[in-house]
Short mmCIF file of C-alpha atoms in Angstrom, two decimals:
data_model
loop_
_atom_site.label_atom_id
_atom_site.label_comp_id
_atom_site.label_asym_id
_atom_site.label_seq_id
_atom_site.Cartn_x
_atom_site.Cartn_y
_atom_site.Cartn_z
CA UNK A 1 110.04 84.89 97.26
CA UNK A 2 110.14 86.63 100.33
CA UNK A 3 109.82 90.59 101.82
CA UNK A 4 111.93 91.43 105.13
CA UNK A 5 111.34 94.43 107.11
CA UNK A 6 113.91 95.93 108.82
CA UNK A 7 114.59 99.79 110.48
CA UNK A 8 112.11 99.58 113.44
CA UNK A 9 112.33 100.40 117.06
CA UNK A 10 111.71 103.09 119.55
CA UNK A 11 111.88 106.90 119.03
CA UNK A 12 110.17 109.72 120.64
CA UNK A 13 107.51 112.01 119.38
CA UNK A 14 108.81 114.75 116.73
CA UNK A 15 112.12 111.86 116.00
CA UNK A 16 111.77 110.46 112.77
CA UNK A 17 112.53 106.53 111.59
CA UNK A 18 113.31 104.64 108.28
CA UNK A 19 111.65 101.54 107.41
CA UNK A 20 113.37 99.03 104.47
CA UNK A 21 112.02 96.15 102.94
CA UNK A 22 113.69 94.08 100.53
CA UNK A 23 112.33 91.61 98.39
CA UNK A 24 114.50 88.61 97.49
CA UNK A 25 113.96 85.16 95.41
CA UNK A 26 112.84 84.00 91.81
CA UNK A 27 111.92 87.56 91.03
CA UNK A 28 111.10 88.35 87.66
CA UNK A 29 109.33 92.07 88.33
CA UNK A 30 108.17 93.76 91.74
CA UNK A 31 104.85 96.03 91.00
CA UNK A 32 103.10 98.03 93.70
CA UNK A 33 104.72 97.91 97.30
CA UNK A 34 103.12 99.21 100.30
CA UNK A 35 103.50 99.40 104.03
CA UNK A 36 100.33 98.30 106.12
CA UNK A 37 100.18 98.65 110.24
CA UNK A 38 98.43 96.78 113.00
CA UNK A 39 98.31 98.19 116.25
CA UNK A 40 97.00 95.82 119.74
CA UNK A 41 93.46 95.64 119.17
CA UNK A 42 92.84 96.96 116.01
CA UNK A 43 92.82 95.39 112.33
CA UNK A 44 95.77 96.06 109.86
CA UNK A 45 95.56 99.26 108.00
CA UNK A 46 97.25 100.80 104.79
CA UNK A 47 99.78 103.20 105.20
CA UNK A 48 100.77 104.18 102.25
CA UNK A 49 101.23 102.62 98.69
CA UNK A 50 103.54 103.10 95.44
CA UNK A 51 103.25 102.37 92.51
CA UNK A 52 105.60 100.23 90.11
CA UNK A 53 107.73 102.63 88.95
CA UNK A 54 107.40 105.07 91.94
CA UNK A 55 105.62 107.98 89.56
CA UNK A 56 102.34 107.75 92.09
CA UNK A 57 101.75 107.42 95.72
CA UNK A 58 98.99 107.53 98.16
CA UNK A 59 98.59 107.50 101.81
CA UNK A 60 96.47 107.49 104.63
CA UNK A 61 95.10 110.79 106.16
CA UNK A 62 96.57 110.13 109.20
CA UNK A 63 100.08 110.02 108.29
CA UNK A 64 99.90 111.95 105.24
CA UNK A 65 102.60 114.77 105.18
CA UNK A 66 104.67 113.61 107.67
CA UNK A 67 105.55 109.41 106.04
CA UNK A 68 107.35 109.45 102.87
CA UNK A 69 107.31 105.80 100.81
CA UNK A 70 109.32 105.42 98.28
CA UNK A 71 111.66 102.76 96.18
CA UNK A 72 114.47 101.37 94.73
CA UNK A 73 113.90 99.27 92.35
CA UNK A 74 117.13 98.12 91.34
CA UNK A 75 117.65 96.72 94.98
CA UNK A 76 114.20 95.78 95.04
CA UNK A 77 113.47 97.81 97.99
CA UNK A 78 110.58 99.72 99.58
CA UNK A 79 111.14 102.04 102.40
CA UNK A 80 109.03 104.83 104.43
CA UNK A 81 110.74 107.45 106.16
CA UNK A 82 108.50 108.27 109.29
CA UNK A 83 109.41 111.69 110.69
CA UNK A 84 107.41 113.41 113.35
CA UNK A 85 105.79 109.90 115.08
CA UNK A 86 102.99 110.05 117.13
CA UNK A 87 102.66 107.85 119.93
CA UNK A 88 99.09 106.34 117.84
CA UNK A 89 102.10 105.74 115.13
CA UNK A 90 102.76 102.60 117.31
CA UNK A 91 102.38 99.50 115.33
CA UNK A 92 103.70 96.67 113.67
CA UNK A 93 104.45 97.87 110.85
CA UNK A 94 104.42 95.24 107.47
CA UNK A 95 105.71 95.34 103.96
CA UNK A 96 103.23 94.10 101.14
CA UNK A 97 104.58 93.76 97.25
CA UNK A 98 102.69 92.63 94.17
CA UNK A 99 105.21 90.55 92.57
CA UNK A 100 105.52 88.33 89.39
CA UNK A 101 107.94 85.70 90.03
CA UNK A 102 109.99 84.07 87.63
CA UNK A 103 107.48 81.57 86.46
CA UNK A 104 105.18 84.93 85.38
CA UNK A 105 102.40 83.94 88.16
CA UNK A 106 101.46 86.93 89.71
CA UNK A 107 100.89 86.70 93.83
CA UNK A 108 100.74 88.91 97.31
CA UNK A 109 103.15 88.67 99.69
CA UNK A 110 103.90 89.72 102.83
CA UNK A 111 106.65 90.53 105.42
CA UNK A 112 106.93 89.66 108.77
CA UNK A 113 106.81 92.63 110.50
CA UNK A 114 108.67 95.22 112.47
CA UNK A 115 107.70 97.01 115.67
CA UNK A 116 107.52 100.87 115.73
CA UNK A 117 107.21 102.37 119.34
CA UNK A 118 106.88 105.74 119.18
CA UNK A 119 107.35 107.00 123.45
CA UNK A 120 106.00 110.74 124.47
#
């Protein structure tokens, strides 16, 4: 099983950005997915979360009415849709999913990452 990011890159402030992450393998369900960031210097930090089906979301106060998550869960894919970036919106931005593979074990995983520069 594995999670890749893709979508990031540089925009200005007030642009806006989609993120993707797909999950791919022995997959028997995807649960919650969720996009975490780490900027230099600082530890990683949730972004924003769904739930399995999509019907509930939360996110952090800081980016809260301005990212969108959501999913697709016939592609198995998470995005977030980042419109009006701040310049502290510059991170590496990473994918998380619960997922059951096929084997029914239940585990974390991660993607690798992908850099969002947002420029003034």
């Amino acid at each position: 099983v594995q999670l890749v990011e893709s979508g990031g890159g540089s925009v200005q402030a007030g642009g806006s950005l989609r993120l993707s992450c797909v999950a791919s393998g022995s997959i028997f369900s995807v649960l919650s997915m969720a996009w975490y960031r780490q900027a230099p210097g600082k530890e990683r930090e949730l972004v924003a979360r769904i739930s399995p089906f999509g019907t509930s979301t939360n996110y952090s106060d800081s980016v809260k009415g301005r990212f969108t998550i959501s999913r697709d869960n016939a592609k198995k894919t998470v995005y977030l849709e980042i419109t009006n970036p701040k310049p502290e919106d510059t991170a590496v931005y990473y994918c998380w999913a619960g997922i059951r593979d096929a084997s029914r074990r239940r585990g974390d995983y991660w993607g690798r990452g992908t850099q969002v520069t947002v420029s003034s």
